[in-house]
Coordinates of C-alpha atoms in Angstrom, one line a residue:
X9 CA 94.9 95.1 138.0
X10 CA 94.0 98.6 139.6
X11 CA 90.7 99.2 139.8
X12 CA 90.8 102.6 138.9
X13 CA 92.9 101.5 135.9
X14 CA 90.1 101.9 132.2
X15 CA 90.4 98.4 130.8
X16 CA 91.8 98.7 127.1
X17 CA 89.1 97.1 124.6
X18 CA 90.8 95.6 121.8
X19 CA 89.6 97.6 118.7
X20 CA 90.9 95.2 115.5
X21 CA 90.6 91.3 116.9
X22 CA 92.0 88.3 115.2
X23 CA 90.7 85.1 116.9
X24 CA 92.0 81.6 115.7
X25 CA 92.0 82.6 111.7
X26 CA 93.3 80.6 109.0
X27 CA 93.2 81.0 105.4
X28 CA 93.1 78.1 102.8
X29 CA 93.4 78.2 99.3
X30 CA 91.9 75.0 98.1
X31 CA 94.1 72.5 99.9
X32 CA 96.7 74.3 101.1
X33 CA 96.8 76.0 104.5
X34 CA 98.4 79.7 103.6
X35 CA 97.8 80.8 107.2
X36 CA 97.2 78.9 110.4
X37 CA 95.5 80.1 113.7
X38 CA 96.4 83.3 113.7
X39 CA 95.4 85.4 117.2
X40 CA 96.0 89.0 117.4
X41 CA 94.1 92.1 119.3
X42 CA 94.9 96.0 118.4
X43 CA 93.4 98.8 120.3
X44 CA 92.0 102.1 119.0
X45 CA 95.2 104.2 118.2
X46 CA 97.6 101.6 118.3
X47 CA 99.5 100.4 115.2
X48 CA 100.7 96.9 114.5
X49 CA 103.0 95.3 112.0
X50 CA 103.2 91.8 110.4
X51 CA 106.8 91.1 110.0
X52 CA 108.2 88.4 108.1
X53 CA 110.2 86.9 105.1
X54 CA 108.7 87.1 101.9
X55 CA 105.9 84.2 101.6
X56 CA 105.1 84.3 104.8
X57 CA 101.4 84.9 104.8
X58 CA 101.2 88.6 105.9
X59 CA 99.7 90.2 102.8
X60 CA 96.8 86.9 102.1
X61 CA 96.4 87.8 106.4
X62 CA 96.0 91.8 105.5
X63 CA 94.2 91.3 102.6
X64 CA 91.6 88.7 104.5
X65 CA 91.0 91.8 107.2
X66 CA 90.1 93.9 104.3
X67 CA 87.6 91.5 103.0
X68 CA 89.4 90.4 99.7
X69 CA 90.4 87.2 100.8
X70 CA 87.5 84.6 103.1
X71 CA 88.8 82.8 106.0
X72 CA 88.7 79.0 106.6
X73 CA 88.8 79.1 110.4
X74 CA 88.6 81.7 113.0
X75 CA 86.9 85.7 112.8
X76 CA 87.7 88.6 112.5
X77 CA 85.8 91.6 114.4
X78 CA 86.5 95.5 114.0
X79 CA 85.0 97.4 116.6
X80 CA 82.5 94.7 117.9
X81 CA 80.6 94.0 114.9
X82 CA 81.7 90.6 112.7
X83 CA 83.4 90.6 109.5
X84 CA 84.7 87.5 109.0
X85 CA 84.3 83.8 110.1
X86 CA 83.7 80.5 107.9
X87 CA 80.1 81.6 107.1
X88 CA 79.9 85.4 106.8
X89 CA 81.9 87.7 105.3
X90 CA 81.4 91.3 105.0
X91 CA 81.9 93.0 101.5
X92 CA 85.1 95.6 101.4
X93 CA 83.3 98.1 100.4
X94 CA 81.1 98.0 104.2
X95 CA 83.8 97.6 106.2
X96 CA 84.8 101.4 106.5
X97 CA 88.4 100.1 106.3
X98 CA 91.5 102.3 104.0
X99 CA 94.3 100.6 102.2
X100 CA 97.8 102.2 101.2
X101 CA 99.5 100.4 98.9
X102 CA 103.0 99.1 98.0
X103 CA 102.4 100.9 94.6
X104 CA 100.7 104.4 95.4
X105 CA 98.2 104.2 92.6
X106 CA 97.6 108.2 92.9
X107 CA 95.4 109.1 90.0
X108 CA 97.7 110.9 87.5
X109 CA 94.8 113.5 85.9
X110 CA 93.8 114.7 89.1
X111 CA 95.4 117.0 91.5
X112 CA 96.5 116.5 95.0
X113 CA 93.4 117.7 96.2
X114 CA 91.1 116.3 94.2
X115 CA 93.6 112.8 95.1
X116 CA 92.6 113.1 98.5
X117 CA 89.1 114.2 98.0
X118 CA 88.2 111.0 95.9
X119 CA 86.2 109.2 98.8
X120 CA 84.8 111.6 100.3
X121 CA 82.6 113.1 96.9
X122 CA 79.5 112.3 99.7
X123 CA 80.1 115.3 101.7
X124 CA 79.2 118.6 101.4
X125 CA 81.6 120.9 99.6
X126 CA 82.0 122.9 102.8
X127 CA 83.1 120.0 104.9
X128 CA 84.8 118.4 102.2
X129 CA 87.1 121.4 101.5
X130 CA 87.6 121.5 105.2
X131 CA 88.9 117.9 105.9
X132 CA 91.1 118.4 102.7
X133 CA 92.3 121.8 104.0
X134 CA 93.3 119.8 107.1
X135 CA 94.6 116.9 105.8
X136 CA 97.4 118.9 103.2
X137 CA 98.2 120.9 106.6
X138 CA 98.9 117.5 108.7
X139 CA 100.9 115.7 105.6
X140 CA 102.9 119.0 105.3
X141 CA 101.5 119.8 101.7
X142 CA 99.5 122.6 102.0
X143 CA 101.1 124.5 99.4
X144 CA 100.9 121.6 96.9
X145 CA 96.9 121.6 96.2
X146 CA 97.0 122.1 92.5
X147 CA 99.5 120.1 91.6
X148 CA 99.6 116.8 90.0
X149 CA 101.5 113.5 91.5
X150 CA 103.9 113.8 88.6
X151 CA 105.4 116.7 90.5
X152 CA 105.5 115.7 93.9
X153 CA 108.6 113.2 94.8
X154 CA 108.0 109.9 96.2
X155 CA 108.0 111.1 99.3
X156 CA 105.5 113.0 99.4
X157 CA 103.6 111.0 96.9
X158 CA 103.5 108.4 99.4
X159 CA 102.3 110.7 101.9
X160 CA 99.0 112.1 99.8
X161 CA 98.3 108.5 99.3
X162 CA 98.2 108.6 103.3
X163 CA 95.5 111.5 103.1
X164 CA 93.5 110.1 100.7
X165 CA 93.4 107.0 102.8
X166 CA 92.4 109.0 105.5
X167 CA 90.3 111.3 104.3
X168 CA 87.1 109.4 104.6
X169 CA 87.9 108.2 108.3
X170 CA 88.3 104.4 108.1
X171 CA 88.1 102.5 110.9
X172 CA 91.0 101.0 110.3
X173 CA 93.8 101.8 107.7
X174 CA 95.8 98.7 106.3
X175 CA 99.1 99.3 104.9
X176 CA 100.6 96.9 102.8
X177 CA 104.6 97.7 102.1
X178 CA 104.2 101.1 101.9
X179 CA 107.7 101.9 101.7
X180 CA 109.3 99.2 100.2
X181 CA 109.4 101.3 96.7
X182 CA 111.3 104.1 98.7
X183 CA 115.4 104.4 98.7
X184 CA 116.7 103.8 102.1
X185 CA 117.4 107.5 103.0
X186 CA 113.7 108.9 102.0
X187 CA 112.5 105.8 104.1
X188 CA 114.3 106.8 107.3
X189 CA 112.6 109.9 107.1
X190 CA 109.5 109.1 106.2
X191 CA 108.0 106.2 108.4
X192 CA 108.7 108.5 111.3
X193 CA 106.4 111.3 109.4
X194 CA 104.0 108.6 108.5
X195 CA 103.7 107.4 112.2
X196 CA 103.0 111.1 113.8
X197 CA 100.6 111.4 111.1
X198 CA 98.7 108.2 112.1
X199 CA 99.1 109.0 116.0
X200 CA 97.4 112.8 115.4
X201 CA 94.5 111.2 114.0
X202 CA 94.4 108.0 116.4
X203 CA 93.2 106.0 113.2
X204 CA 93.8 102.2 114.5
X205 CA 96.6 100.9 111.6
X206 CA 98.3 97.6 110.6
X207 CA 100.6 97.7 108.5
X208 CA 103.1 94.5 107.0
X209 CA 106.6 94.5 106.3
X210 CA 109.6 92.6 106.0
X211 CA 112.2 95.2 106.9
X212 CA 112.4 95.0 110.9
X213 CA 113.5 98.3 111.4
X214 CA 110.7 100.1 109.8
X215 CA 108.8 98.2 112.0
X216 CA 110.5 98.8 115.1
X217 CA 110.3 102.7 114.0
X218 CA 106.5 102.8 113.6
X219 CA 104.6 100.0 115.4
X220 CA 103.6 99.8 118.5
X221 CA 103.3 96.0 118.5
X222 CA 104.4 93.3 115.8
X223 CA 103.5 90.1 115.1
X224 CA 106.5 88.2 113.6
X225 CA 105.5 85.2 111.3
X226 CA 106.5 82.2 109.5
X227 CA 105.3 80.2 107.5
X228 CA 101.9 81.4 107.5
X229 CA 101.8 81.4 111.9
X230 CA 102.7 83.9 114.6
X231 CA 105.8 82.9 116.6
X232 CA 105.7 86.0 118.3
X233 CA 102.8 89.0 119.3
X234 CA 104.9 91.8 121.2
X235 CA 106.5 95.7 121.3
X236 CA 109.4 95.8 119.6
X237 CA 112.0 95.5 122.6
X238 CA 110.1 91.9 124.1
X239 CA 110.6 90.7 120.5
X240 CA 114.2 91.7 120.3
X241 CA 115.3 90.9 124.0
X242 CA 112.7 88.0 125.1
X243 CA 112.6 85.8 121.8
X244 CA 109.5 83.1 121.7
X245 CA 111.0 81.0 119.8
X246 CA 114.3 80.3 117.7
X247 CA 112.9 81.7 114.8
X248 CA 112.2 85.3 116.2
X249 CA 115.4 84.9 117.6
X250 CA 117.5 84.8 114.5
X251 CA 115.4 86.9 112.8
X252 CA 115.9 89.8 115.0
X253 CA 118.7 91.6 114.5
X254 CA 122.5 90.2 114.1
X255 CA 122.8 87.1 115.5
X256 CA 124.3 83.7 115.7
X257 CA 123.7 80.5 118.0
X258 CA 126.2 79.0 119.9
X259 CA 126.0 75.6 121.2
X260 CA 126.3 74.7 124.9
X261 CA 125.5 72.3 127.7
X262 CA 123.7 73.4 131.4
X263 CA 126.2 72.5 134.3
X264 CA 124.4 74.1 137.0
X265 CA 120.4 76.1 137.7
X266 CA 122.6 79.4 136.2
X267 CA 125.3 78.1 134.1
X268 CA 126.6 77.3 130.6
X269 CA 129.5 75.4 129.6
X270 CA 130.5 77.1 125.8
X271 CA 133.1 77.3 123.7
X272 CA 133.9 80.7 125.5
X273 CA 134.0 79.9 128.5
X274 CA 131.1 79.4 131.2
X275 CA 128.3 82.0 131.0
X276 CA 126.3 82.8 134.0
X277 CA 122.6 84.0 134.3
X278 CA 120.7 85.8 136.7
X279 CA 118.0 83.7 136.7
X280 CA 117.4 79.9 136.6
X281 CA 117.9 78.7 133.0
X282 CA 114.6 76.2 133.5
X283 CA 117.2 73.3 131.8
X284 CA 118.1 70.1 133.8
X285 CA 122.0 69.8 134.1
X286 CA 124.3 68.0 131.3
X287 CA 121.0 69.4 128.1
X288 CA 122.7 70.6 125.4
X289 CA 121.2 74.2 124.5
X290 CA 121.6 77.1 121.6
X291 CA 122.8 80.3 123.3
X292 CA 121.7 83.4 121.6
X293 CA 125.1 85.7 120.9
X294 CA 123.9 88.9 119.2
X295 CA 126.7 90.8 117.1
X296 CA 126.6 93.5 120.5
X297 CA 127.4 90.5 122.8
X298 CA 131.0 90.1 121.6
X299 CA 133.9 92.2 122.6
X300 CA 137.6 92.4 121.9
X301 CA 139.9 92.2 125.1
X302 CA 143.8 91.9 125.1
X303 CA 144.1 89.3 127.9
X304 CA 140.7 87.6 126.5
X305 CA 141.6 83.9 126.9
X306 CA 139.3 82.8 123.7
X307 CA 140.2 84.0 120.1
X308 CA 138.1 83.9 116.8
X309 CA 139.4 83.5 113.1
X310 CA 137.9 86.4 110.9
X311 CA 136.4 84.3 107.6
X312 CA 134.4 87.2 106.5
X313 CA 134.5 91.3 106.5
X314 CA 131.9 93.4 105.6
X315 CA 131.3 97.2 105.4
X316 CA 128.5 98.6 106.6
X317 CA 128.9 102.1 106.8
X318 CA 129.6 103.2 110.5
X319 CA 131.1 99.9 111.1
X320 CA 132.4 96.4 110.1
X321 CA 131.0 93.4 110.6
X322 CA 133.2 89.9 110.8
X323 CA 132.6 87.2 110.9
X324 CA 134.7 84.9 113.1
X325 CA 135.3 81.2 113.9
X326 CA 136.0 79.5 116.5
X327 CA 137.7 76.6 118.2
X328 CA 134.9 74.6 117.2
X329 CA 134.7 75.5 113.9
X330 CA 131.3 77.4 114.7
X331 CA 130.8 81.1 113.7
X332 CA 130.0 84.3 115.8
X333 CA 129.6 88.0 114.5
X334 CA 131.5 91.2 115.8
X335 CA 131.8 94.2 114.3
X336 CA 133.9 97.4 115.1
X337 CA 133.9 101.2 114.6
X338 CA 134.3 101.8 110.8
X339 CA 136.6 105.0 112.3
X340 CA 138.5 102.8 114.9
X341 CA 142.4 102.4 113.8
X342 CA 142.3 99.1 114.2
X343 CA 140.3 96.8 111.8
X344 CA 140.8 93.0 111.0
X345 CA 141.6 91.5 107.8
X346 CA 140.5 87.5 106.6
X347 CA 142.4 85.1 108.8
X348 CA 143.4 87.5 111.3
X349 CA 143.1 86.0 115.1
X350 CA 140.7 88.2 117.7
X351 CA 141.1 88.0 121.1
X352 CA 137.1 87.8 122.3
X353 CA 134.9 87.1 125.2
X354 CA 131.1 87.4 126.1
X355 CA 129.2 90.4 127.3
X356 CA 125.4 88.9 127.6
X357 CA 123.1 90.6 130.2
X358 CA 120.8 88.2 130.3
X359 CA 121.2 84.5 128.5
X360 CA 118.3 83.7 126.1
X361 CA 118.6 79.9 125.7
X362 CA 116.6 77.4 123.5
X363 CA 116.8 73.7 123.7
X364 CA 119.1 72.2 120.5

């Protein structure tokens, strides 16, 4: 490291927790650091432990095994546990909860009754201004959409300045389009006040759009603690692998340091693969890997079409009776129909390989 680089002190720290319930293990060694201004997302399927791990940083929930520190000082470990109320940590929730008889302002001024009315009217003034809803001071949530409900929720969470703000599915009750629109709103928001945030999710492209590192789970553990594009283009593990993105493994055996013997033909990396000749691997083929070409020696059966809007997606079989996706341009003249036969070959960059 350069010496004249600052070292970056982690702000949030997770060290070796676990959660039980009784008996039952509901998350298992979980190690994760966040610094001041970053935000990070716990990404998974549904079940998966993220919400017991969010609400265990907020104090709701003790932990079996492991601590958890914000800012240096303890709040969890197997024998202390800091009440929620002292940890100086805001929550946003998967349902908004805005108090229906009070306006927007008097939403957003709900924690902070402690301060004078000067400086309360000020950080008030300045959080409408920074959520875009300066105008709407007077009014009640029943007039706001869910938009921009969601985003004087954000305020009021704000307003007292946590520590740390946990958000738990915040946008899960949003239609698609409104959610496009408004993570990347949310995320500005968050950055302008450099409040540290975590934030869960199962949708993977909300949390591409707003964190700054995820952790992707299973089954209550962390296969994976990285940005976005590691995650997505150096997999840990199988699991993060088919989890990200469009994807399908194809099986194949190592004939050389660089090569792959598959289905479609040999596939060559730049690197040494790690695997001893004649292993049998899983080769990761993500749905922009496959391409069409008219003197492609390899074909695929389409067995399944789907619309998605700016494209199609097929699936197609091959030789081997395993399956690979490809999609084309939902405006391109020429689209497939079930059983039709599509000349195909690889286009992989770089091989990610897992032992089968």
């Amino acid at each position: 490291m350069n010496a004249a680089e600052p070292i970056i002190r982690p702000y949030l720290k997770l060290t070796n927790v676990s959660i039980a319930y009784a008996d039952k293990t509901v998350v298992t060694d979980v190690s994760i650091a966040i610094s001041r201004g970053e935000i990070g997302c716990l990404l998974g399927p549904s079940g998966c432990g993220k919400s017991t791990l969010l609400r265990a940083i907020a104090g709701f929930e003790p932990v079996s095994e492991g601590s958890i520190t914000l800012e240096d000082q303890l709040l969890s470990n197997q024998s202390t546990t800091i009440a929620p109320e002292k940890r100086n940590i805001g929550m946003v929730f998967q349902d908004i909860s805005l108090f229906p008889h009070l306006s927007i302002e008097q939403n957003i001024a709900f924690g902070i009754k402690h301060l004078s009315p000067k400086v309360r009217h000020a950080r008030i003034e300045q959080l409408l201004a920074l959520i875009d809803l300066s105008d709407y001071a007077k009014r009640y949530p029943h007039q706001l959409s869910g938009g921009q409900q969601q985003r004087v929720a954000l305020a009021r969470a704000l307003a007292p300045k946590p520590n740390l703000l946990l958000l738990d599915e915040p946008f899960s009750g949003l239609d698609a389009k409104l959610r496009e629109s408004l993570v990347p709103q949310v995320k500005a928001i968050l950055q302008q006040e450099q409040v540290c945030a975590l934030m869960v999710s199962h949708d993977q492209a909300e949390a591409f759009a707003i964190a700054d590192k995820i952790a992707i789970m299973e089954n209550g553990r962390i296969h994976q603690w990285d940005t976005a594009y590691n995650s997505y283009h150096q997999p840990a593990s199988k699991f993060v692998a088919s989890f990200i993105g469009e994807s399908k493994f194809m099986a194949g055996v190592t004939s050389c340091a660089h090569c792959i013997e598959t289905p479609l033909g040999k596939l060559e990396n730049n690197s040494p693969h790690g695997f001893a000749a004649g292993t049998a691997v899983d080769v990761l083929v993500r749905i922009e890997d496959v391409i069409s070409a008219p003197d492609a020696v390899h074909t695929g059966t389409v067995i399944e079409k789907d619309f998605h809007g700016g494209y199609y997606r097929y699936e197609l079989e091959l030789a081997d009776k395993s399956t690979l996706f490809y999609r084309t341009n939902a405006k391109q003249l020429q689209q497939y129909q079930i059983g039709a036969v599509v000349p195909l070959q690889l286009c992989i960059e770089s091989l990610v390989i897992f032992d089968r």
